[in-house]
Amino acid sequence: MHALVATVVHHPEDARILHRQIRALLDAGHTVTYVAPFRECGVTPWDELRSIDVPRASGRERMASLRAARAVLAEHAPRADLLLFHDPELLLALPSRRPVTVWDVHEDTAAALLTKPWVPRPLRRPLGLVVRSFERRAERRMKLLLAEEGYRSRFRRQHPVVPNTTEVPERPAREPGDDRVVYLGHVSMARGARELVELGRTLRPHGVRLDVIGGADARVRPLLREAQQADDLHWYGFVPNDRALRMCAGATAGISMLHDTPNYRHSMPTKVVEYMAHGLPVVTTANPMAEALVTGRPEGHAGRVVPFGDVRAAADAVLELRGDEDLRRSMARTGHEIAQTSFHWPVQARLFVKQLEEWVAEASGPVPVVPRPRPRPQVVERDGEHTRPTREISS
């Protein structure tokens, strides 16, 4: 089948969109046209897919991007078998003529609005109610995929879940070392930007460097630049997921300092799974899903859980791991085992592709059975009478 995949909000090299879902479609033999903000993000698309550039939607500057996306989708959607889009904003840009349409629900958008700095505070809750109404309308008009089991309660119908798992190597590239910790993922205030800066400053006198790998919100970038100039951390900016994971290998621990916000309470932080998959002990705040994964599994503990906002506790956990090689290696092995057993993406990839194929097949309907034409009987004249010859039954 031919899949049209679209995003105007996410980076074109988003791990879930490109490295997992599009890769899975290509590996299954399907063709993909990818609509994304390539030029604005400085990305060169893969040769294996057709790419269409659109402006990126960010902050309050979204209308130009949506107008461009509407034109592109109106042109290309009728020629595709499937339209898979990743942003709630694109609900406003869908063409009337389109194939099987699937919204991949990445987050709890209404809850996320409560922490978006570009949304005026008095409008956050009212806009959340508008988003909920759009969600109810969407599930009546299209197919939905959910990134988390915890998103099911937002919808009235049952929808398949494609969790944010990751490619788990047979064995980690390196054992965890003792001189640096890493943060992987987008950086925002709600994801612990201030805590990361303070953590880097606290660890530096102990000879432990904090590497921050990921893009950042506009209001956070000056904070990270100042911390880098002060040598409190090393900020790499956005790095494609496959390369970013290689950079993480060998760190003492992977850090997650998420705040206690509604959007994160029922979400599994993908970075935690990725740390474990690549042999890093985890130091995370007490997000319920992360805590259950890191310290609540029968296989054992894969790291340490610290209170929300408690940088001192996070630093103490890192220093404990730095000073105890056996402990960090044991936690790294446990985390890798859990990830390999329960969060290996290829298993989900097959289910993801199969679900899309089934939806397209359902929309196409059953293959019509064309009846074989009955031979027209010939009239044979015999002795002045008309008779019909016996018809042969051919195979």
Coordinates of C-alpha atoms in Angstrom, one line a residue:
M1 CA 0.0 0.0 0.0
H2 CA 1.0 3.7 -0.4
A3 CA 1.0 5.5 3.0
L4 CA 0.9 9.3 3.3
V5 CA 2.5 10.2 6.7
A6 CA 2.2 13.8 7.9
T7 CA 3.4 16.0 10.8
V8 CA 3.8 19.8 11.0
V9 CA 4.7 19.8 14.7
H10 CA 7.3 17.1 15.3
H11 CA 10.9 17.1 14.0
P12 CA 11.1 15.0 10.8
E13 CA 13.5 12.6 12.5
D14 CA 11.1 12.0 15.4
A15 CA 11.9 8.6 16.7
R16 CA 8.4 7.3 16.8
I17 CA 7.4 8.6 13.4
L18 CA 10.5 8.0 11.3
H19 CA 12.7 5.5 13.0
R20 CA 9.9 3.2 14.1
Q21 CA 6.7 3.6 12.2
I22 CA 8.0 4.7 8.8
R23 CA 10.9 2.3 9.0
A24 CA 8.4 -0.5 9.8
L25 CA 6.2 0.4 6.7
L26 CA 9.2 0.4 4.4
D27 CA 10.6 -2.9 5.8
A28 CA 7.2 -4.4 5.1
G29 CA 7.4 -3.4 1.4
H30 CA 5.0 -0.5 1.4
T31 CA 5.8 2.9 -0.1
V32 CA 5.7 6.1 1.9
T33 CA 5.3 9.8 1.2
Y34 CA 6.4 11.8 4.2
V35 CA 5.0 15.4 4.8
A36 CA 7.2 17.2 7.4
P37 CA 9.1 20.4 8.0
F38 CA 12.4 19.1 6.5
R39 CA 13.9 22.5 5.4
E40 CA 13.2 24.3 8.6
C41 CA 14.8 21.6 10.7
G42 CA 17.7 21.1 8.3
V43 CA 17.0 17.5 7.6
T44 CA 17.8 15.5 4.4
P45 CA 15.1 12.9 3.9
W46 CA 15.8 9.2 3.3
D47 CA 16.2 8.1 -0.3
E48 CA 13.7 5.3 0.3
L49 CA 10.7 7.6 0.6
R50 CA 9.2 10.6 -1.1
S51 CA 9.4 13.8 1.0
I52 CA 7.3 16.9 0.8
D53 CA 8.4 20.0 2.8
V54 CA 6.0 22.1 4.8
P55 CA 6.5 25.0 7.3
R56 CA 6.8 23.9 10.9
A57 CA 4.0 24.8 13.4
S58 CA 5.4 26.1 16.7
G59 CA 4.2 28.3 19.4
R60 CA 1.5 30.7 18.2
E61 CA 2.7 30.6 14.6
R62 CA 0.6 27.8 13.2
M63 CA -1.8 29.0 10.6
A64 CA 0.7 29.3 7.7
S65 CA 1.8 25.8 8.4
L66 CA -1.8 24.5 8.5
R67 CA -2.7 26.2 5.2
A68 CA 0.3 24.7 3.5
A69 CA -0.5 21.2 5.0
R70 CA -4.1 21.5 3.9
A71 CA -3.0 22.2 0.3
V72 CA -0.5 19.3 0.3
L73 CA -2.9 16.8 1.8
A74 CA -5.7 17.8 -0.6
E75 CA -3.3 17.1 -3.5
H76 CA -1.8 13.8 -2.3
A77 CA -4.3 12.1 -0.1
P78 CA -6.7 11.0 -2.8
R79 CA -3.8 9.1 -4.5
A80 CA -2.8 7.2 -1.3
D81 CA -4.3 4.1 0.4
L82 CA -3.7 5.5 3.9
L83 CA -3.2 8.8 5.6
L84 CA -1.4 8.6 8.9
F85 CA -1.0 11.9 10.7
H86 CA 0.6 12.7 14.1
D87 CA -0.6 16.2 15.2
P88 CA -4.0 17.2 16.6
E89 CA -3.5 20.4 14.7
L90 CA -3.9 18.5 11.4
L91 CA -7.5 17.7 12.3
L92 CA -8.1 21.3 10.9
A93 CA -6.3 20.5 7.7
L94 CA -7.7 17.2 6.5
P95 CA -9.2 17.2 3.0
S96 CA -12.7 16.0 2.3
R97 CA -11.4 13.4 -0.2
R98 CA -9.0 11.2 1.5
P99 CA -8.3 7.5 2.0
V100 CA -8.4 5.5 5.3
T101 CA -7.3 8.1 7.8
V102 CA -5.5 7.3 11.1
W103 CA -4.6 9.7 13.9
D104 CA -1.6 8.5 15.9
V105 CA -2.3 10.0 19.4
H106 CA 1.1 10.8 20.9
E107 CA 0.1 12.6 24.1
D108 CA -2.8 13.9 26.2
T109 CA -3.1 17.2 24.4
A110 CA -5.6 18.8 26.7
A111 CA -3.5 18.0 29.7
A112 CA -0.3 19.2 27.9
L113 CA -1.9 22.6 27.2
L114 CA -1.7 23.2 31.0
T115 CA 2.1 23.5 30.7
K116 CA 2.5 25.1 27.3
P117 CA 4.2 28.5 27.9
W118 CA 2.9 29.9 24.5
V119 CA -0.8 29.4 25.5
P120 CA -2.1 32.3 27.7
R121 CA -2.8 30.9 31.2
P122 CA -6.6 31.9 31.2
L123 CA -7.1 30.0 27.9
R124 CA -5.5 26.7 28.9
R125 CA -8.4 25.0 30.5
P126 CA -11.0 26.3 28.0
L127 CA -8.8 25.2 25.1
G128 CA -8.5 21.8 26.8
L129 CA -12.3 21.4 26.6
V130 CA -12.2 22.3 22.9
V131 CA -9.5 19.6 22.4
R132 CA -11.6 17.0 24.1
S133 CA -14.6 17.8 21.8
F134 CA -12.3 17.4 18.8
E135 CA -11.1 14.0 20.1
R136 CA -14.7 12.7 20.4
R137 CA -15.5 13.9 16.9
A138 CA -12.3 12.4 15.5
E139 CA -13.0 8.9 16.8
R140 CA -16.3 8.9 15.0
R141 CA -14.7 9.9 11.7
M142 CA -11.4 8.1 11.5
K143 CA -9.2 5.4 13.0
L144 CA -7.1 6.1 16.1
L145 CA -3.8 4.6 17.4
L146 CA -2.8 5.4 21.0
A147 CA 0.7 5.7 22.2
E148 CA -0.2 4.7 25.8
E149 CA -2.6 2.4 27.5
G150 CA -3.5 5.3 29.8
Y151 CA -5.0 7.2 26.9
R152 CA -7.9 4.7 26.6
S153 CA -10.1 6.4 29.2
R154 CA -10.2 9.6 27.1
F155 CA -12.2 7.8 24.4
R156 CA -15.5 6.1 24.3
R157 CA -14.5 3.4 21.9
Q158 CA -11.7 0.8 22.0
H159 CA -8.6 1.8 19.9
P160 CA -5.3 -0.2 19.4
V161 CA -2.3 0.9 21.4
V162 CA 1.1 1.1 19.8
P163 CA 3.4 1.9 22.7
N164 CA 6.7 3.8 22.5
T165 CA 9.0 0.9 22.7
T166 CA 12.5 0.9 21.2
E167 CA 14.9 -1.3 19.3
V168 CA 16.7 -3.3 22.0
P169 CA 20.2 -4.5 21.0
E170 CA 21.2 -8.0 21.8
R171 CA 23.7 -6.6 24.3
P172 CA 24.6 -3.0 25.2
A173 CA 27.6 -1.4 23.3
R174 CA 29.4 -0.6 26.6
E175 CA 29.2 -1.2 30.3
P176 CA 28.1 1.9 32.3
G177 CA 31.1 4.1 33.2
D178 CA 31.8 6.6 36.0
D179 CA 32.3 10.0 34.5
R180 CA 29.1 11.2 32.9
V181 CA 25.3 11.0 33.0
V182 CA 22.9 11.7 30.1
Y183 CA 19.5 13.2 29.5
L184 CA 17.9 12.2 26.2
G185 CA 14.8 13.9 24.8
H186 CA 13.2 17.3 24.3
V187 CA 13.9 19.8 27.1
S188 CA 11.2 22.0 28.7
M189 CA 10.4 23.4 32.1
A190 CA 7.9 20.6 32.7
R191 CA 10.5 18.0 31.7
G192 CA 12.9 19.4 34.4
A193 CA 15.1 21.9 32.6
R194 CA 15.9 23.9 35.7
E195 CA 16.6 20.7 37.7
L196 CA 18.9 19.4 34.9
V197 CA 21.0 22.6 35.1
E198 CA 21.2 22.4 38.9
L199 CA 22.1 18.7 38.7
G200 CA 24.9 19.4 36.3
R201 CA 26.2 22.1 38.6
T202 CA 26.0 19.8 41.6
L203 CA 27.8 16.9 39.9
R204 CA 30.6 18.9 38.3
P205 CA 32.8 19.1 41.4
H206 CA 32.6 15.3 41.7
G207 CA 34.0 14.9 38.1
V208 CA 30.7 13.8 36.6
R209 CA 29.5 15.6 33.4
L210 CA 25.9 15.9 32.4
D211 CA 25.3 15.5 28.6
V212 CA 21.9 16.9 27.5
I213 CA 20.9 15.5 24.1
G214 CA 17.8 17.0 22.6
G215 CA 16.1 20.1 21.3
A216 CA 14.6 22.6 23.7
D217 CA 11.7 25.0 24.1
A218 CA 12.5 28.7 23.2
R219 CA 12.3 29.9 26.8
V220 CA 14.7 27.1 27.9
R221 CA 17.4 27.6 25.3
P222 CA 19.1 30.6 27.1
L223 CA 19.1 28.6 30.3
L224 CA 20.9 25.7 28.7
R225 CA 23.4 28.0 26.8
E226 CA 24.3 29.8 30.1
A227 CA 24.8 26.5 31.8
Q228 CA 27.0 25.3 29.0
Q229 CA 29.1 28.4 29.1
A230 CA 29.6 27.9 32.8
D231 CA 30.7 24.3 32.0
D232 CA 27.8 22.9 34.2
L233 CA 26.6 20.7 31.3
H234 CA 27.1 19.9 27.7
W235 CA 24.1 20.6 25.5
Y236 CA 24.2 18.9 22.1
G237 CA 20.8 20.1 20.8
F238 CA 18.7 17.8 18.6
V239 CA 20.4 14.6 17.5
P240 CA 18.8 11.9 15.4
N241 CA 17.6 9.1 17.6
D242 CA 19.9 6.4 16.3
R243 CA 23.0 8.5 16.8
A244 CA 21.7 9.9 20.1
L245 CA 21.4 6.4 21.5
R246 CA 24.9 5.6 20.5
M247 CA 26.1 8.7 22.4
C248 CA 24.3 7.5 25.5
A249 CA 26.2 4.2 25.7
G250 CA 28.7 3.9 28.5
A251 CA 27.1 6.7 30.7
T252 CA 26.8 6.2 34.5
A253 CA 23.1 6.7 34.4
G254 CA 20.2 8.1 32.3
I255 CA 18.3 11.0 33.9
S256 CA 14.5 11.7 33.8
M257 CA 13.4 14.7 35.8
L258 CA 9.7 15.0 34.7
H259 CA 7.4 17.1 36.8
D260 CA 4.2 15.8 38.4
T261 CA 1.8 17.1 35.7
P262 CA -1.4 15.5 34.3
N263 CA 0.1 14.8 30.9
Y264 CA 2.9 12.7 32.4
R265 CA 1.1 10.8 35.2
H266 CA -0.2 8.0 32.9
S267 CA 2.6 8.1 30.3
M268 CA 5.6 5.9 30.0
P269 CA 8.7 8.2 29.5
T270 CA 10.3 6.7 26.3
K271 CA 13.7 7.9 27.5
V272 CA 13.5 5.5 30.5
V273 CA 12.9 2.5 28.2
E274 CA 15.7 3.7 25.9
Y275 CA 18.2 4.1 28.8
M276 CA 17.4 0.5 29.9
A277 CA 17.6 -0.9 26.4
H278 CA 21.1 0.5 26.0
G279 CA 22.5 -0.7 29.4
L280 CA 22.2 2.5 31.5
P281 CA 20.9 2.5 35.1
V282 CA 18.0 5.0 35.4
V283 CA 17.6 7.9 37.8
T284 CA 14.0 9.2 37.5
T285 CA 11.4 11.2 39.4
A286 CA 8.4 9.4 40.8
N287 CA 6.3 9.3 37.6
P288 CA 4.0 6.3 38.3
M289 CA 4.8 4.5 35.0
A290 CA 8.5 5.1 35.3
E291 CA 8.6 4.0 39.0
A292 CA 6.8 0.8 38.2
L293 CA 9.2 0.0 35.5
V294 CA 12.4 0.9 37.3
T295 CA 11.7 -0.4 40.8
G296 CA 8.5 -2.4 40.6
R297 CA 9.4 -5.3 38.3
P298 CA 10.0 -8.9 39.6
E299 CA 13.4 -9.0 37.7
G300 CA 14.7 -6.4 40.2
H301 CA 15.7 -2.7 40.2
A302 CA 16.9 -1.0 37.1
G303 CA 17.8 2.3 38.9
R304 CA 16.7 4.8 41.5
V305 CA 13.5 6.8 42.0
V306 CA 13.7 10.2 43.6
P307 CA 11.1 12.8 44.7
F308 CA 9.9 15.4 42.2
G309 CA 12.1 18.4 42.1
D310 CA 14.7 16.9 44.5
V311 CA 18.0 17.6 42.7
R312 CA 20.0 16.7 45.8
A313 CA 18.4 13.2 45.9
A314 CA 19.1 12.8 42.1
A315 CA 22.7 13.8 42.6
D316 CA 23.1 11.4 45.5
A317 CA 21.7 8.6 43.4
V318 CA 24.2 9.3 40.6
L319 CA 27.1 9.5 43.1
E320 CA 26.0 6.2 44.6
L321 CA 26.1 4.5 41.2
R322 CA 29.4 6.2 40.4
G323 CA 31.0 4.8 43.5
D324 CA 29.7 1.3 43.2
E325 CA 30.6 -0.4 39.9
D326 CA 28.9 -3.7 40.8
L327 CA 25.6 -1.9 41.6
R328 CA 25.5 0.1 38.4
R329 CA 26.4 -3.0 36.3
S330 CA 23.8 -5.1 38.0
M331 CA 21.1 -2.4 37.5
A332 CA 22.2 -2.0 33.8
R333 CA 21.8 -5.8 33.2
T334 CA 18.4 -5.8 34.9
G335 CA 17.2 -2.9 32.9
H336 CA 18.4 -4.4 29.6
E337 CA 16.7 -7.7 30.4
I338 CA 13.3 -5.9 31.1
A339 CA 13.6 -3.9 27.9
Q340 CA 14.5 -6.9 25.8
T341 CA 11.7 -9.0 27.2
S342 CA 8.8 -6.4 27.2
F343 CA 9.8 -3.4 25.1
H344 CA 11.5 -4.6 21.9
W345 CA 10.1 -2.5 19.0
P346 CA 10.1 -5.2 16.2
V347 CA 7.3 -7.0 18.0
Q348 CA 5.2 -3.9 18.0
A349 CA 6.3 -3.0 14.5
R350 CA 4.6 -6.2 13.1
L351 CA 1.4 -5.5 14.9
F352 CA 1.4 -1.8 13.9
V353 CA 1.8 -2.6 10.2
K354 CA -0.7 -5.5 10.3
Q355 CA -3.3 -3.1 11.9
L356 CA -2.9 -0.5 9.1
E357 CA -3.0 -3.2 6.4
E358 CA -6.3 -4.6 7.9
W359 CA -7.9 -1.1 8.0
V360 CA -7.0 -0.5 4.4
A361 CA -8.2 -3.9 3.3
E362 CA -11.6 -3.3 5.2
A363 CA -12.0 0.0 3.4
S364 CA -11.3 -1.6 0.0
G365 CA -14.1 -4.2 0.6
P366 CA -14.1 -7.8 -0.5
V367 CA -12.7 -8.7 -3.8
P368 CA -15.7 -8.8 -6.2
V369 CA -16.6 -12.3 -7.6
V370 CA -17.3 -11.9 -11.3
P371 CA -19.7 -14.6 -12.5
R372 CA -18.6 -16.5 -15.6
P373 CA -20.9 -15.6 -18.5
R374 CA -23.3 -18.4 -19.3
P375 CA -22.9 -19.4 -22.9
R376 CA -25.7 -18.4 -25.1
P377 CA -27.5 -21.5 -26.4
Q378 CA -27.5 -21.9 -30.2
V379 CA -30.7 -22.8 -31.9
V380 CA -30.3 -25.8 -34.2
E381 CA -32.8 -26.5 -36.9
R382 CA -33.6 -30.2 -37.4
D383 CA -36.3 -31.6 -39.5
G384 CA -38.0 -28.3 -39.6
E385 CA -38.1 -28.1 -35.7
H386 CA -36.1 -25.8 -33.4
T387 CA -34.2 -27.6 -30.7
R388 CA -31.6 -26.5 -28.1
P389 CA -28.4 -28.5 -28.0
T390 CA -27.1 -29.9 -24.8
R391 CA -24.6 -27.4 -23.3
E392 CA -21.2 -28.8 -22.4
I393 CA -19.8 -27.9 -19.0
S394 CA -16.2 -26.8 -19.5
S395 CA -13.7 -26.7 -16.8

